[in-house]
mmCIF file of C-alpha atoms and ligand atoms in Angstrom:
data_model
loop_
_atom_site.group_PDB
_atom_site.id
_atom_site.type_symbol
_atom_site.label_atom_id
_atom_site.label_comp_id
_atom_site.label_asym_id
_atom_site.label_seq_id
_atom_site.Cartn_x
_atom_site.Cartn_y
_atom_site.Cartn_z
ATOM 1 C CA MET N 16 -0.052 0.088 0.031
ATOM 2 C CA ARG N 17 1.543 3.445 -1.062
ATOM 3 C CA TRP N 18 1.557 6.244 1.171
ATOM 4 C CA GLY N 19 1.768 9.951 1.459
ATOM 5 C CA ILE N 20 2.583 12.568 3.695
ATOM 6 C CA LEU N 21 0.859 15.948 4.465
ATOM 7 C CA GLY N 22 3.712 18.180 5.870
ATOM 8 C CA ALA N 23 7.520 17.240 7.297
ATOM 9 C CA ALA N 24 6.183 16.969 10.796
ATOM 10 C CA ARG N 25 7.914 15.991 13.933
ATOM 11 C CA ILE N 26 5.749 13.003 14.482
ATOM 12 C CA ALA N 27 5.849 11.844 11.160
ATOM 13 C CA ARG N 28 9.698 11.649 11.067
ATOM 14 C CA ALA N 29 9.763 10.358 14.586
ATOM 15 C CA ALA N 30 7.170 7.361 14.828
ATOM 16 C CA VAL N 31 4.495 6.867 12.250
ATOM 17 C CA VAL N 32 7.011 6.955 8.861
ATOM 18 C CA PRO N 33 8.587 3.844 10.610
ATOM 19 C CA ALA N 34 5.652 2.231 11.836
ATOM 20 C CA ILE N 35 3.785 2.365 8.354
ATOM 21 C CA ARG N 36 6.821 0.857 6.904
ATOM 22 C CA ALA N 37 7.246 -1.785 10.076
ATOM 23 C CA ALA N 38 3.462 -2.632 8.977
ATOM 24 C CA GLY N 39 4.510 -3.150 5.353
ATOM 25 C CA GLY N 40 3.393 -0.044 3.815
ATOM 26 C CA GLU N 41 5.429 1.939 1.034
ATOM 27 C CA VAL N 42 6.223 5.708 1.897
ATOM 28 C CA VAL N 43 6.407 6.903 -1.462
ATOM 29 C CA ALA N 44 5.747 10.809 -1.221
ATOM 30 C CA LEU N 45 6.053 14.071 1.193
ATOM 31 C CA GLY N 46 4.730 17.083 0.574
ATOM 32 C CA SER N 47 5.742 20.358 2.199
ATOM 33 C CA ARG N 48 4.884 23.940 2.023
ATOM 34 C CA ASP N 49 8.811 24.282 1.426
ATOM 35 C CA LEU N 50 10.017 22.090 -0.966
ATOM 36 C CA GLU N 51 13.664 22.398 0.865
ATOM 37 C CA ARG N 52 12.081 21.001 3.717
ATOM 38 C CA ALA N 53 10.503 18.369 1.743
ATOM 39 C CA GLU N 54 13.409 17.488 0.010
ATOM 40 C CA LYS N 55 15.391 17.469 2.905
ATOM 41 C CA MET N 56 13.303 15.385 4.797
ATOM 42 C CA ALA N 57 12.360 12.940 2.045
ATOM 43 C CA GLY N 58 16.182 12.664 1.963
ATOM 44 C CA GLU N 59 16.712 11.638 5.628
ATOM 45 C CA LEU N 60 13.786 9.248 5.374
ATOM 46 C CA ALA N 61 14.420 7.480 2.145
ATOM 47 C CA ILE N 62 10.971 8.502 0.740
ATOM 48 C CA PRO N 63 11.482 8.936 -3.424
ATOM 49 C CA GLN N 64 8.940 11.597 -3.838
ATOM 50 C CA ALA N 65 9.216 15.351 -2.147
ATOM 51 C CA HIS N 66 6.490 17.675 -3.367
ATOM 52 C CA PRO N 67 6.397 21.426 -2.676
ATOM 53 C CA THR N 68 2.534 21.410 -2.001
ATOM 54 C CA TYR N 69 0.273 18.967 -0.551
ATOM 55 C CA GLU N 70 -1.999 18.990 -3.701
ATOM 56 C CA ALA N 71 0.863 17.586 -5.403
ATOM 57 C CA VAL N 72 1.038 14.414 -3.028
ATOM 58 C CA LEU N 73 -2.944 14.204 -3.771
ATOM 59 C CA ALA N 74 -2.778 14.220 -6.974
ATOM 60 C CA GLY N 75 0.152 11.439 -7.163
ATOM 61 C CA PRO N 76 0.001 7.424 -7.111
ATOM 62 C CA VAL N 77 -0.832 7.063 -3.439
ATOM 63 C CA ASP N 78 -3.672 4.552 -1.627
ATOM 64 C CA CYS N 79 -3.510 6.024 1.868
ATOM 65 C CA ILE N 80 -2.688 9.841 3.313
ATOM 66 C CA TYR N 81 -1.121 9.946 6.716
ATOM 67 C CA LEU N 82 -2.407 13.377 7.886
ATOM 68 C CA PRO N 83 -0.112 15.001 10.723
ATOM 69 C CA LEU N 84 -0.925 18.725 9.995
ATOM 70 C CA PRO N 85 -1.939 21.384 12.823
ATOM 71 C CA ASN N 86 -5.109 20.338 14.150
ATOM 72 C CA SER N 87 -7.234 23.151 12.631
ATOM 73 C CA LEU N 88 -6.049 21.916 8.873
ATOM 74 C CA HIS N 89 -7.684 18.429 9.768
ATOM 75 C CA LEU N 90 -10.556 18.905 8.261
ATOM 76 C CA THR N 91 -9.697 20.689 4.912
ATOM 77 C CA TRP N 92 -7.129 18.339 4.155
ATOM 78 C CA ALA N 93 -8.827 14.993 5.243
ATOM 79 C CA GLU N 94 -11.876 16.195 2.975
ATOM 80 C CA ARG N 95 -9.718 17.244 0.191
ATOM 81 C CA ALA N 96 -7.513 13.846 0.282
ATOM 82 C CA LEU N 97 -11.098 11.583 0.567
ATOM 83 C CA ALA N 98 -12.159 13.503 -2.676
ATOM 84 C CA ALA N 99 -9.164 12.654 -4.327
ATOM 85 C CA GLY N 100 -9.821 8.985 -3.668
ATOM 86 C CA LYS N 101 -7.410 8.746 -0.664
ATOM 87 C CA HIS N 102 -7.809 6.707 2.401
ATOM 88 C CA VAL N 103 -6.469 8.979 5.310
ATOM 89 C CA LEU N 104 -5.084 8.166 8.684
ATOM 90 C CA CYS N 105 -5.552 11.709 10.479
ATOM 91 C CA GLU N 106 -3.725 12.779 13.604
ATOM 92 C CA LYS N 107 -5.416 13.368 16.712
ATOM 93 C CA PRO N 108 -7.393 15.139 17.566
ATOM 94 C CA LEU N 109 -9.382 14.182 14.372
ATOM 95 C CA ALA N 110 -10.979 17.687 14.497
ATOM 96 C CA LEU N 111 -11.854 20.685 16.617
ATOM 97 C CA SER N 112 -15.707 19.778 17.302
ATOM 98 C CA ALA N 113 -17.736 17.110 17.182
ATOM 99 C CA GLU N 114 -19.274 18.771 14.056
ATOM 100 C CA GLU N 115 -16.457 18.829 12.274
ATOM 101 C CA ALA N 116 -15.440 14.992 12.986
ATOM 102 C CA LEU N 117 -19.308 14.255 11.580
ATOM 103 C CA ALA N 118 -18.618 16.060 8.506
ATOM 104 C CA MET N 119 -15.603 14.101 7.869
ATOM 105 C CA GLY N 120 -17.049 10.887 8.595
ATOM 106 C CA ARG N 121 -19.733 11.748 5.998
ATOM 107 C CA ALA N 122 -16.713 12.696 3.004
ATOM 108 C CA ALA N 123 -15.445 9.166 3.909
ATOM 109 C CA ARG N 124 -18.720 7.405 3.486
ATOM 110 C CA LEU N 125 -19.468 9.630 0.287
ATOM 111 C CA HIS N 126 -16.139 8.613 -1.302
ATOM 112 C CA GLY N 127 -15.946 5.223 -0.166
ATOM 113 C CA ARG N 128 -12.636 5.319 1.246
ATOM 114 C CA VAL N 129 -11.539 4.605 5.164
ATOM 115 C CA LEU N 130 -10.929 7.422 7.434
ATOM 116 C CA ALA N 131 -9.419 6.846 11.175
ATOM 117 C CA GLU N 132 -8.301 8.926 13.860
ATOM 118 C CA ALA N 133 -4.375 8.459 14.858
ATOM 119 C CA LEU N 134 -4.898 8.144 18.601
ATOM 120 C CA MET N 135 -2.350 5.147 18.690
ATOM 121 C CA TYR N 136 -2.468 4.577 22.262
ATOM 122 C CA ARG N 137 -5.977 2.844 21.642
ATOM 123 C CA TYR N 138 -3.613 0.198 19.346
ATOM 124 C CA HIS N 139 -1.133 -0.606 22.587
ATOM 125 C CA PRO N 140 -1.589 -3.981 23.781
ATOM 126 C CA ARG N 141 -0.848 -2.358 26.975
ATOM 127 C CA TRP N 142 -3.835 -0.503 27.080
ATOM 128 C CA GLN N 143 -5.988 -3.124 25.573
ATOM 129 C CA GLU N 144 -4.892 -5.572 28.827
ATOM 130 C CA ALA N 145 -5.609 -2.782 31.007
ATOM 131 C CA LEU N 146 -8.975 -2.310 29.533
ATOM 132 C CA ARG N 147 -9.239 -6.404 30.186
ATOM 133 C CA LEU N 148 -8.437 -6.579 33.307
ATOM 134 C CA LEU N 149 -10.778 -3.886 34.129
ATOM 135 C CA ARG N 150 -13.570 -5.430 32.209
ATOM 136 C CA SER N 151 -12.880 -8.699 34.135
ATOM 137 C CA GLY N 152 -13.643 -7.134 37.291
ATOM 138 C CA VAL N 153 -10.228 -6.948 39.207
ATOM 139 C CA ILE N 154 -11.020 -3.644 40.852
ATOM 140 C CA GLY N 155 -14.805 -4.126 41.092
ATOM 141 C CA GLU N 156 -16.751 -1.669 39.280
ATOM 142 C CA PRO N 157 -14.710 1.104 38.131
ATOM 143 C CA ARG N 158 -16.325 4.380 39.962
ATOM 144 C CA HIS N 159 -13.403 6.895 39.927
ATOM 145 C CA VAL N 160 -10.466 7.915 37.067
ATOM 146 C CA GLY N 161 -7.880 10.462 38.146
ATOM 147 C CA GLY N 162 -4.934 11.462 35.971
ATOM 148 C CA SER N 163 -2.376 13.631 34.312
ATOM 149 C CA PHE N 164 -1.000 14.127 30.876
ATOM 150 C CA ALA N 165 1.598 17.454 31.010
ATOM 151 C CA PHE N 166 4.646 18.202 29.804
ATOM 152 C CA HIS N 167 6.535 21.471 30.135
ATOM 153 C CA LEU N 168 6.634 23.303 26.433
ATOM 154 C CA ALA N 169 8.510 26.816 26.627
ATOM 155 C CA PRO N 170 6.267 29.458 24.269
ATOM 156 C CA GLY N 171 7.757 29.615 21.302
ATOM 157 C CA ASN N 172 7.128 28.743 17.563
ATOM 158 C CA ASP N 173 5.071 25.247 17.824
ATOM 159 C CA TYR N 174 1.434 25.131 16.756
ATOM 160 C CA ARG N 175 0.389 24.286 19.976
ATOM 161 C CA TRP N 176 0.457 28.214 21.023
ATOM 162 C CA ARG N 177 -1.887 29.236 18.537
ATOM 163 C CA ALA N 178 -5.337 29.261 18.872
ATOM 164 C CA ASP N 179 -5.763 29.737 14.970
ATOM 165 C CA LEU N 180 -4.116 26.213 14.159
ATOM 166 C CA GLY N 181 -5.930 24.382 17.438
ATOM 167 C CA GLY N 182 -3.555 24.543 20.043
ATOM 168 C CA GLY N 183 -4.235 24.531 23.746
ATOM 169 C CA ALA N 184 -3.541 21.911 26.532
ATOM 170 C CA LEU N 185 -6.922 20.199 26.073
ATOM 171 C CA TYR N 186 -6.909 19.478 22.286
ATOM 172 C CA ASP N 187 -3.211 18.145 22.611
ATOM 173 C CA VAL N 188 -3.228 16.228 25.582
ATOM 174 C CA GLY N 189 -6.579 16.724 27.369
ATOM 175 C CA SER N 190 -8.523 14.637 24.544
ATOM 176 C CA TYR N 191 -6.558 11.367 25.558
ATOM 177 C CA LEU N 192 -7.625 11.679 29.375
ATOM 178 C CA VAL N 193 -10.906 12.355 28.369
ATOM 179 C CA SER N 194 -10.654 9.638 25.643
ATOM 180 C CA ALA N 195 -9.563 6.748 28.356
ATOM 181 C CA SER N 196 -12.089 7.937 30.956
ATOM 182 C CA ARG N 197 -14.687 6.970 28.612
ATOM 183 C CA GLN N 198 -13.359 3.848 27.798
ATOM 184 C CA VAL N 199 -12.962 2.900 31.517
ATOM 185 C CA PHE N 200 -16.475 3.472 31.980
ATOM 186 C CA GLY N 201 -17.595 2.120 28.622
ATOM 187 C CA ALA N 202 -20.306 4.998 28.994
ATOM 188 C CA GLU N 203 -20.417 8.817 27.930
ATOM 189 C CA PRO N 204 -19.912 11.596 30.671
ATOM 190 C CA LEU N 205 -23.429 13.472 31.015
ATOM 191 C CA ARG N 206 -21.562 16.831 31.990
ATOM 192 C CA ALA N 207 -18.396 18.538 31.850
ATOM 193 C CA LEU N 208 -16.327 21.507 34.216
ATOM 194 C CA ALA N 209 -13.395 22.480 32.620
ATOM 195 C CA LEU N 210 -11.151 25.141 34.630
ATOM 196 C CA ALA N 211 -8.491 26.558 32.767
ATOM 197 C CA ARG N 212 -5.451 28.881 32.584
ATOM 198 C CA SER N 213 -4.836 30.524 29.337
ATOM 199 C CA ARG N 214 -1.577 32.189 28.030
ATOM 200 C CA HIS N 215 -1.003 33.363 24.767
ATOM 201 C CA GLY N 216 -4.770 32.673 23.825
ATOM 202 C CA VAL N 217 -4.201 29.247 24.250
ATOM 203 C CA ASP N 218 -5.282 27.201 27.602
ATOM 204 C CA VAL N 219 -2.155 25.891 28.735
ATOM 205 C CA ARG N 220 -3.424 24.312 31.934
ATOM 206 C CA CYS N 221 -6.875 22.756 32.301
ATOM 207 C CA ASP N 222 -8.478 20.598 34.697
ATOM 208 C CA LEU N 223 -11.563 18.616 34.177
ATOM 209 C CA LEU N 224 -14.191 16.984 36.052
ATOM 210 C CA LEU N 225 -16.342 14.502 34.155
ATOM 211 C CA ASP N 226 -19.655 13.269 35.477
ATOM 212 C CA PHE N 227 -20.773 9.955 34.277
ATOM 213 C CA GLY N 228 -24.115 9.916 36.375
ATOM 214 C CA GLU N 229 -24.239 6.440 38.448
ATOM 215 C CA ARG N 230 -21.311 4.763 36.984
ATOM 216 C CA GLY N 231 -18.429 7.623 38.418
ATOM 217 C CA SER N 232 -16.578 10.556 37.714
ATOM 218 C CA ALA N 233 -13.069 11.314 36.396
ATOM 219 C CA ALA N 234 -10.832 14.521 37.658
ATOM 220 C CA VAL N 235 -8.349 14.505 35.351
ATOM 221 C CA GLY N 236 -5.616 17.317 34.245
ATOM 222 C CA CYS N 237 -3.515 18.826 31.609
ATOM 223 C CA SER N 238 -0.976 21.025 31.358
ATOM 224 C CA PHE N 239 2.188 22.570 29.216
ATOM 225 C CA GLU N 240 3.601 23.947 32.468
ATOM 226 C CA ARG N 241 4.705 21.158 34.424
ATOM 227 C CA GLY N 242 7.303 18.591 34.309
ATOM 228 C CA GLU N 243 6.596 15.463 32.533
ATOM 229 C CA SER N 244 3.269 13.776 34.145
ATOM 230 C CA GLN N 245 1.312 10.748 32.538
ATOM 231 C CA TRP N 246 -0.616 8.522 34.753
ATOM 232 C CA LEU N 247 -3.926 7.165 35.456
ATOM 233 C CA ARG N 248 -5.505 5.709 38.350
ATOM 234 C CA VAL N 249 -9.018 3.997 38.204
ATOM 235 C CA GLU N 250 -10.451 3.245 41.267
ATOM 236 C CA GLY N 251 -12.977 0.455 41.800
ATOM 237 C CA GLU N 252 -15.181 -0.713 44.427
ATOM 238 C CA GLU N 253 -12.828 -3.559 45.366
ATOM 239 C CA GLY N 254 -9.446 -1.592 44.681
ATOM 240 C CA ALA N 255 -7.763 0.270 42.238
ATOM 241 C CA LEU N 256 -5.528 0.151 38.911
ATOM 242 C CA LEU N 257 -2.427 2.040 38.216
ATOM 243 C CA ILE N 258 -1.240 3.184 34.982
ATOM 244 C CA PRO N 259 1.848 4.773 34.419
ATOM 245 C CA LEU N 260 2.384 5.976 30.919
ATOM 246 C CA PRO N 261 -0.843 4.954 29.277
ATOM 247 C CA PHE N 262 -0.282 6.906 26.224
ATOM 248 C CA THR N 263 3.242 6.857 25.448
ATOM 249 C CA ALA N 264 4.511 3.546 26.689
ATOM 250 C CA TRP N 265 6.244 2.304 23.400
ATOM 251 C CA THR N 266 8.778 -0.400 22.046
ATOM 252 C CA GLY N 267 11.082 -1.255 24.675
ATOM 253 C CA GLN N 268 9.996 0.993 27.623
ATOM 254 C CA GLN N 269 8.291 -2.389 29.506
ATOM 255 C CA VAL N 270 6.283 -0.345 32.033
ATOM 256 C CA PRO N 271 3.952 -2.473 34.669
ATOM 257 C CA LEU N 272 0.692 -1.823 35.660
ATOM 258 C CA TYR N 273 0.234 -1.733 39.501
ATOM 259 C CA LEU N 274 -3.411 -3.568 40.956
ATOM 260 C CA GLU N 275 -4.004 -2.361 44.315
ATOM 261 C CA ARG N 276 -6.920 -4.576 46.059
ATOM 262 C CA SER N 277 -9.155 -3.701 49.320
ATOM 263 C CA PRO N 278 -8.864 -4.066 52.093
ATOM 264 C CA GLY N 279 -5.203 -3.437 52.938
ATOM 265 C CA GLY N 280 -4.257 -2.087 49.461
ATOM 266 C CA ALA N 281 -1.058 -4.363 48.938
ATOM 267 C CA ARG N 282 0.301 -3.358 45.100
ATOM 268 C CA GLU N 283 1.039 -6.120 42.525
ATOM 269 C CA GLY N 284 2.839 -5.249 39.618
ATOM 270 C CA ILE N 285 1.264 -6.906 36.121
ATOM 271 C CA GLU N 286 3.847 -7.143 33.487
ATOM 272 C CA THR N 287 2.869 -6.347 29.755
ATOM 273 C CA PRO N 288 4.861 -6.488 26.795
ATOM 274 C CA ALA N 289 6.340 -3.440 25.257
ATOM 275 C CA ALA N 290 5.094 -2.955 22.009
ATOM 276 C CA ASP N 291 5.000 0.277 19.010
ATOM 277 C CA PRO N 292 1.484 1.342 19.030
ATOM 278 C CA TYR N 293 2.268 3.279 16.019
ATOM 279 C CA ARG N 294 2.810 0.095 14.415
ATOM 280 C CA GLU N 295 0.053 -1.422 15.199
ATOM 281 C CA MET N 296 -2.237 1.255 14.435
ATOM 282 C CA ALA N 297 -0.923 1.438 11.173
ATOM 283 C CA ASP N 298 -1.322 -2.260 10.640
ATOM 284 C CA HIS N 299 -4.806 -1.987 11.777
ATOM 285 C CA PHE N 300 -5.658 0.834 9.375
ATOM 286 C CA MET N 301 -3.953 -0.940 6.462
ATOM 287 C CA ARG N 302 -6.226 -4.078 7.195
ATOM 288 C CA LYS N 303 -9.431 -1.852 7.477
ATOM 289 C CA VAL N 304 -8.506 -0.209 4.004
ATOM 290 C CA ARG N 305 -8.567 -3.930 2.627
ATOM 291 C CA SER N 306 -11.972 -4.871 3.878
ATOM 292 C CA LEU N 307 -13.404 -1.120 3.559
ATOM 293 C CA GLU N 308 -14.487 -1.574 7.448
ATOM 294 C CA GLN N 309 -14.658 1.221 10.076
ATOM 295 C CA PRO N 310 -11.126 1.585 11.931
ATOM 296 C CA LEU N 311 -11.159 1.311 15.949
ATOM 297 C CA THR N 312 -10.630 4.891 15.863
ATOM 298 C CA SER N 313 -13.317 5.947 13.529
ATOM 299 C CA ALA N 314 -15.121 9.389 12.599
ATOM 300 C CA GLN N 315 -17.766 8.470 14.541
ATOM 301 C CA GLU N 316 -15.563 7.485 18.016
ATOM 302 C CA ALA N 317 -13.798 10.481 17.682
ATOM 303 C CA ALA N 318 -17.068 12.574 17.269
ATOM 304 C CA ALA N 319 -17.759 11.069 20.583
ATOM 305 C CA ASN N 320 -14.912 12.209 22.040
ATOM 306 C CA LEU N 321 -15.147 15.824 20.872
ATOM 307 C CA ALA N 322 -18.482 16.452 21.588
ATOM 308 C CA VAL N 323 -17.149 15.951 25.422
ATOM 309 C CA LEU N 324 -14.168 18.317 24.308
ATOM 310 C CA ASP N 325 -17.263 20.935 23.549
ATOM 311 C CA ALA N 326 -18.537 20.872 26.614
ATOM 312 C CA CYS N 327 -15.297 21.109 27.946
ATOM 313 C CA ARG N 328 -14.758 24.077 25.974
ATOM 314 C CA SER N 329 -18.076 25.863 26.623
ATOM 315 C CA SER N 330 -17.541 25.444 30.549
ATOM 316 C CA MET N 331 -14.061 27.203 30.200
ATOM 317 C CA GLU N 332 -15.757 30.241 28.831
ATOM 318 C CA SER N 333 -18.737 29.701 31.389
ATOM 319 C CA GLY N 334 -17.118 28.277 34.217
ATOM 320 C CA SER N 335 -20.223 26.338 34.912
ATOM 321 C CA ALA N 336 -20.743 21.999 34.226
ATOM 322 C CA GLU N 337 -22.119 22.018 30.751
ATOM 323 C CA SER N 338 -24.198 19.438 29.428
ATOM 324 C CA VAL N 339 -22.303 16.915 26.899
ATOM 325 C CA ILE N 340 -24.690 16.607 24.077
ATOM 326 C CA MET N 341 -23.638 13.303 22.041
ATOM 327 C CA PRO N 342 -23.499 13.162 18.234
ATOM 328 C CA PRO N 343 -26.159 10.100 17.083
ATOM 329 C CA ARG N 344 -24.995 7.146 16.507
HETATM 330 N N1 LIG S 476 -0.390 10.265 17.850
HETATM 331 C C1 LIG S 476 0.697 11.038 18.514
HETATM 332 O O1 LIG S 476 1.766 10.489 19.472
HETATM 333 C C2 LIG S 476 1.303 12.516 18.169
HETATM 334 C C3 LIG S 476 2.404 12.932 18.784
HETATM 335 C C4 LIG S 476 2.393 14.346 18.284
HETATM 336 C C5 LIG S 476 1.581 14.829 17.655
HETATM 337 N N2 LIG S 476 0.345 14.772 17.185
HETATM 338 C C6 LIG S 476 0.119 15.238 16.260
HETATM 339 O O2 LIG S 476 0.490 15.353 15.151
HETATM 340 C C7 LIG S 476 0.246 16.703 14.476
HETATM 341 C C8 LIG S 476 1.219 17.505 14.370
HETATM 342 O O3 LIG S 476 1.795 17.541 15.522
HETATM 343 P P1 LIG S 476 3.487 17.917 15.536
HETATM 344 O O4 LIG S 476 4.118 17.975 16.730
HETATM 345 O O5 LIG S 476 4.452 16.664 14.476
HETATM 346 O O6 LIG S 476 3.781 19.001 15.018
HETATM 347 P P2 LIG S 476 5.009 19.664 13.841
HETATM 348 O O7 LIG S 476 6.511 19.344 13.788
HETATM 349 O O8 LIG S 476 4.867 21.109 13.792
HETATM 350 O O9 LIG S 476 4.588 19.436 12.293
HETATM 351 C C9 LIG S 476 3.105 20.265 11.807
HETATM 352 C C10 LIG S 476 3.404 20.163 10.553
HETATM 353 O O10 LIG S 476 1.924 20.985 9.691
HETATM 354 C C11 LIG S 476 2.805 21.982 8.581
HETATM 355 N N3 LIG S 476 1.977 23.152 8.348
HETATM 356 C C12 LIG S 476 0.935 23.446 7.617
HETATM 357 N N4 LIG S 476 0.838 24.671 8.166
HETATM 358 C C13 LIG S 476 1.483 24.956 9.032
HETATM 359 C C14 LIG S 476 1.120 25.963 10.357
HETATM 360 N N5 LIG S 476 0.526 27.224 9.857
HETATM 361 N N6 LIG S 476 1.988 26.105 11.219
HETATM 362 C C15 LIG S 476 2.922 25.487 11.443
HETATM 363 N N7 LIG S 476 2.865 23.879 10.925
HETATM 364 C C16 LIG S 476 1.966 24.199 9.523
HETATM 365 C C17 LIG S 476 4.319 21.676 8.752
HETATM 366 O O11 LIG S 476 4.566 21.283 7.775
HETATM 367 P P3 LIG S 476 5.439 21.787 6.220
HETATM 368 O O12 LIG S 476 5.992 23.416 6.589
HETATM 369 O O13 LIG S 476 6.526 20.994 5.806
HETATM 370 O O14 LIG S 476 4.449 22.163 5.441
HETATM 371 C C18 LIG S 476 4.704 21.076 10.043
HETATM 372 O O15 LIG S 476 5.642 20.341 9.760
HETATM 373 C C19 LIG S 476 -0.753 17.058 15.186
HETATM 374 O O16 LIG S 476 -2.372 17.417 15.340
HETATM 375 C C20 LIG S 476 -0.666 16.777 16.773
HETATM 376 O O17 LIG S 476 -1.993 16.722 17.421
HETATM 377 C C21 LIG S 476 0.175 13.383 17.423
#
């Protein structure tokens, strides 16, 4: 399967181009707004064609597009790629609102192509094992999710500092915490309260309280102002599961899960295999392209996650808890 890449993005270089290759795909073209940049990265990654525009990649003989542009450009370029007959693996968050994600899903259906959000952690066997353990009842019914996804990002040229490009901590890392909380409960939150601090026009810190009704609640926080911090703790009726590095544990990083049983709280480490979630994702995506089936991280699933982010963004403005309005399934 031949792939084209839109944008000389860091994540393409660091993780996704190698993962596509490891999963058996062929990366044949890279487009950039700047030909020199395209040629440099294409040379370094041994990608045969470098183009001075994204359009040129879409016009070429590629089957799949990997789209790692700033978040505000996902909608436009995914729609263009789908209209050009390409399957699209688009970076997270898929879009800036549930409505945009649904429009992208409609475009994929219209053109008979597969569209997936590159929410790689969902493909990691370690995350799947954590969900399996929770569903097996090891901690009883989950009642609370606590968690954090934070890192220090100095103000600068990064698109994450630009509101017009879909920057801010909520879209960048809060979206993972929302996704994980929804999966733990296997349900959608009814209300969301988001308390944020803004700098340079984007939220640099955002603390979220998600109300899952009688199932439980989540209190999770994301930030660009703290040192690296990434963990989830799921508390159930009979114990807790601690998940260090839930989103980025990668190849070569064998990070255990920790189970605590009540009463007493004795802690037991559970080893899970290291894996490359990007490779698992690329493999899944190409299988879905072959069978023309919905991927795990479909536009509909992304729209549900974005519906929660929509409520969080409304809450940041109102200062009150806001209802989550789920898109129709
Ligand atoms: N799944 C993951 O693990 C993961 C990790 C990091 C990031 N991401 C996602 O991947 C996407 C890119 O993140 P990144 O960290 O790789 O960003 P990045 O290095 O800044 O890459 C974004 C690329 O977009 C292109 N671009 C087009 N218009 C732009 C504009 N106005 N300003 C800046 N860049 C523009 C640039 O490529 P050209 O100039 O070459 O055209 C740039 O290289 C985001 O959606 C992010 O959420 C995902």
